[in-house]
Short mmCIF file of C-alpha atoms and ligand atoms in Angstrom, two decimals:
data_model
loop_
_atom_site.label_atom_id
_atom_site.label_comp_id
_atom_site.label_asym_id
_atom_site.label_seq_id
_atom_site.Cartn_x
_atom_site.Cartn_y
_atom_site.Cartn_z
CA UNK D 3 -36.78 49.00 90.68
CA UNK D 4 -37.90 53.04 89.54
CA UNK D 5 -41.53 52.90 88.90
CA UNK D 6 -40.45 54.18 85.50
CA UNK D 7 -38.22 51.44 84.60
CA UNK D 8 -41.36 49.15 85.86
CA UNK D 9 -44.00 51.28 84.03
CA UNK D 10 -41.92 50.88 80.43
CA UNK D 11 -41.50 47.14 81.26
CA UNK D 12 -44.93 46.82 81.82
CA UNK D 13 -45.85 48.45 78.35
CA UNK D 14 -43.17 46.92 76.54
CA UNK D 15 -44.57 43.12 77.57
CA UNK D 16 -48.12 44.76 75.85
CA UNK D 17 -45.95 45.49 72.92
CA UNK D 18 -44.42 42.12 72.61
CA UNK D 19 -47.50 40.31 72.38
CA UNK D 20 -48.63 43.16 69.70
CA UNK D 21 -45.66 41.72 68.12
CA UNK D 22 -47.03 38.15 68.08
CA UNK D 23 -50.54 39.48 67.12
CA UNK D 24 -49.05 41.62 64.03
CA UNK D 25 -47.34 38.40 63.01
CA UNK D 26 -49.93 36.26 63.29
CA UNK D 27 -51.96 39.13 60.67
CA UNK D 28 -48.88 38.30 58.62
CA UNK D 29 -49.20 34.61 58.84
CA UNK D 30 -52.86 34.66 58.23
CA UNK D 31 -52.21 36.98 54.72
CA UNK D 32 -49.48 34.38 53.70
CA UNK D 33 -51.66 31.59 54.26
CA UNK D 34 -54.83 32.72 52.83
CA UNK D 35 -52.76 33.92 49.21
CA UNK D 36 -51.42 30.05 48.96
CA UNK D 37 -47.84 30.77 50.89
CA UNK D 38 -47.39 28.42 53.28
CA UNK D 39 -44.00 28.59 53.76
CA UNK D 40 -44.06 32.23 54.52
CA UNK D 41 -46.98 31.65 57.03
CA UNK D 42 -44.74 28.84 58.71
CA UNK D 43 -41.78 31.70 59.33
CA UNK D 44 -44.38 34.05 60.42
CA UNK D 45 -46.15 31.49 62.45
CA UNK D 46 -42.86 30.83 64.81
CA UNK D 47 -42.01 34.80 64.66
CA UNK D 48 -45.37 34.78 66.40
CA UNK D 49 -44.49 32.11 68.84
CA UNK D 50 -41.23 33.74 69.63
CA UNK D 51 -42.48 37.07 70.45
CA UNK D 52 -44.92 35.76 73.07
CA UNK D 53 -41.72 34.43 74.22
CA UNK D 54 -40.15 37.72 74.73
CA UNK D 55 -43.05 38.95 76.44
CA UNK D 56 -42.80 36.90 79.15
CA UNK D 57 -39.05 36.91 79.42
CA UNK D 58 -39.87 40.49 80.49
CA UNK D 59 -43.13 38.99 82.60
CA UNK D 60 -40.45 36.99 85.00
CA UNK D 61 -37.86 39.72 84.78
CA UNK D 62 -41.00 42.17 86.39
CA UNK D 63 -41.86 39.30 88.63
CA UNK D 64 -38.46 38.24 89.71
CA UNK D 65 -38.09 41.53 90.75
CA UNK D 66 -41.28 42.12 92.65
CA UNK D 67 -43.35 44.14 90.58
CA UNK D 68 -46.72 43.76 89.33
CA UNK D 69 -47.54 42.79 85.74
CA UNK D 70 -49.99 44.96 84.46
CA UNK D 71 -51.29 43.85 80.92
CA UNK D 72 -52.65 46.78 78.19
CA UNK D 73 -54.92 46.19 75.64
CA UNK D 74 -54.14 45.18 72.27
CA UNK D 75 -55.02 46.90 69.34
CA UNK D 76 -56.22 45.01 66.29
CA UNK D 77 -53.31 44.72 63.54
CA UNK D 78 -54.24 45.94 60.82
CA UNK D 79 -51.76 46.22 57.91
CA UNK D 80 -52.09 47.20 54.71
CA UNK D 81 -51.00 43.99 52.72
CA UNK D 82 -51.70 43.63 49.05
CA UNK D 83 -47.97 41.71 48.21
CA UNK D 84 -45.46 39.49 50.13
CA UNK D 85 -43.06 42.59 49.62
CA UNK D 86 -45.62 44.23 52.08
CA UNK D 87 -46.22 41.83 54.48
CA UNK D 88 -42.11 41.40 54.44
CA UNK D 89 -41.97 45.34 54.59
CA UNK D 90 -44.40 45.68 57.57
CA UNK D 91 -42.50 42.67 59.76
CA UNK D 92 -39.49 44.82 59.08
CA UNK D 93 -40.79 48.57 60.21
CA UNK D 94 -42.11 46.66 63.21
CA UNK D 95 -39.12 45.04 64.38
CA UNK D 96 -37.10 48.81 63.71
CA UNK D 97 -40.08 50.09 66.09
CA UNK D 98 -39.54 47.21 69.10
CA UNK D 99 -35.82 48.51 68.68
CA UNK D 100 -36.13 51.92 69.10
CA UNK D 101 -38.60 50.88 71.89
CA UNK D 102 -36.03 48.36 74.03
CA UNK D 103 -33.37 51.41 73.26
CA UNK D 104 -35.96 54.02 74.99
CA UNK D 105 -35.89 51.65 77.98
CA UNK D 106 -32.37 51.00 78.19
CA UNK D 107 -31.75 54.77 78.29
CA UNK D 108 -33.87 54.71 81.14
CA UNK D 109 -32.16 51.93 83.01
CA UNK D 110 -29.02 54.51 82.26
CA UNK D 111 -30.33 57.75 83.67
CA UNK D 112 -31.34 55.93 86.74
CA UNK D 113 -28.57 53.53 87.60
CA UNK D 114 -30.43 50.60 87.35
CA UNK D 115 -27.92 48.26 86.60
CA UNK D 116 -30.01 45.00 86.80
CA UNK D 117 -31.93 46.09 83.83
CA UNK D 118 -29.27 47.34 81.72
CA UNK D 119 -28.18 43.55 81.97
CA UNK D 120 -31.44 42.13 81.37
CA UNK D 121 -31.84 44.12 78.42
CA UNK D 122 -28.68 43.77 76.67
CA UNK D 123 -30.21 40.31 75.57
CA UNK D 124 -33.18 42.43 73.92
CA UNK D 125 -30.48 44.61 71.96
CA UNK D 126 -29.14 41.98 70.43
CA UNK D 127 -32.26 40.18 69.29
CA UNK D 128 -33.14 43.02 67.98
CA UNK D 129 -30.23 42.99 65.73
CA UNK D 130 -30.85 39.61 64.61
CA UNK D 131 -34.61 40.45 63.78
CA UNK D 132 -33.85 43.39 61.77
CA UNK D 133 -31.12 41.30 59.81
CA UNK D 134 -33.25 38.55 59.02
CA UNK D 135 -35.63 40.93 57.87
CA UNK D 136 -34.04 42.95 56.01
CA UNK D 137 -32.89 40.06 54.43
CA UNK D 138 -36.25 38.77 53.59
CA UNK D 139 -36.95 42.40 51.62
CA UNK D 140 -34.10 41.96 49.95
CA UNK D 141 -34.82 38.88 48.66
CA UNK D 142 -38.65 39.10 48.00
CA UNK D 143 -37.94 42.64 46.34
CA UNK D 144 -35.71 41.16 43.97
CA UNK D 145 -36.97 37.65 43.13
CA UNK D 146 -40.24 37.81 44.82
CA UNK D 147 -42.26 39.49 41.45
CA UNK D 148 -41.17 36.58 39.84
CA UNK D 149 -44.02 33.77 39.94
CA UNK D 150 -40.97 31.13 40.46
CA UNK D 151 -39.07 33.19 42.56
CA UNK D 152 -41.27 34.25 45.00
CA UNK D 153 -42.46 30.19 44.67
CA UNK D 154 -38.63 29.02 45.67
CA UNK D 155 -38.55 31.81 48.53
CA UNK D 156 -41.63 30.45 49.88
CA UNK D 157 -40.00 27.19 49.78
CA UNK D 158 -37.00 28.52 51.65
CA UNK D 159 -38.70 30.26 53.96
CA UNK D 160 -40.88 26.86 54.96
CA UNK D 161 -37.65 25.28 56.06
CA UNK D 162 -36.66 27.79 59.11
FE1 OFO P 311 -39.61 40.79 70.34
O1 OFO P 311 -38.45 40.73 68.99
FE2 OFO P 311 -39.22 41.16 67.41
O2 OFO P 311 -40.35 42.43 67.79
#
């Protein structure tokens, strides 16, 4: 494997467990403002993202490189509604996919064929995320200022 390749694998497995960390923020917001079900979604968006990052952990390992972890910043976001926690879970996930894309391109320019594979199961994970949260705004932005709206999403969303 390019060092390259390697180098943006390494970062992206940092950026995966940012992932988990930003949705655990999330889950802690919906859980301290009485939304459990929300915090439950969040909660196993958090667990699946740590399980991304060490898809790409193996994938490094399987192919003889060394993992090397970054340091994670503290999330941060700006949340004052469940339209802005859904909001920031959604500019994330377009940010992982522009970030999985930048790799890919990568894998093109340098004929690494392996990867390309590997990553195809990124692109469409990706997909799904964005869909389901784009979804979610939809949803919270047009029930979600209603007291028993955003009540029967929070219901809904408890039952992924
Ligand atoms: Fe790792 O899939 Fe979302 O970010």
């Amino acid at each position: 494997m390019k060092e390259k390749i390697a180098a943006l694998l390494n970062e992206q497995v940092t950026k995966e467990f940012y992932s988990a960390y930003l949705y655990l923020a999330i889950t802690n917001w919906f859980d301290e403002n009485g939304l459990t079900g929300f915090a439950g979604w969040y909660k196993k968006q958090a667990e699946e993202e740590q399980e991304h990052a060490m898809k790409i952990v193996e994938y490094l390992h399987d192919n003889g490189q060394a993992v090397v972890l970054g340091a994670l910043d503290a999330p941060r976001p700006e949340l004052q509604s469940a339209k802005d926690a859904v909001s920031a879970a959604l500019d994330h996930e377009r940010y992982i996919t522009a970030s999985i894309e930048t790799i890919y391109a990568a894998a093109l320019e340098e004929n690494d064929y392996r990867t390309q594979v590997f990553l195809q199961w990124f692109i469409s994970e990706q997909g799904e995320e964005e869909k389901n949260a784009e979804e979610m705004l939809s949803k919270v932005t047009r029930y979600g200022e209603h007291p028993m709206g955003l009540y029967n999403l929070d219901k809904e969303a408890g039952s992924r």
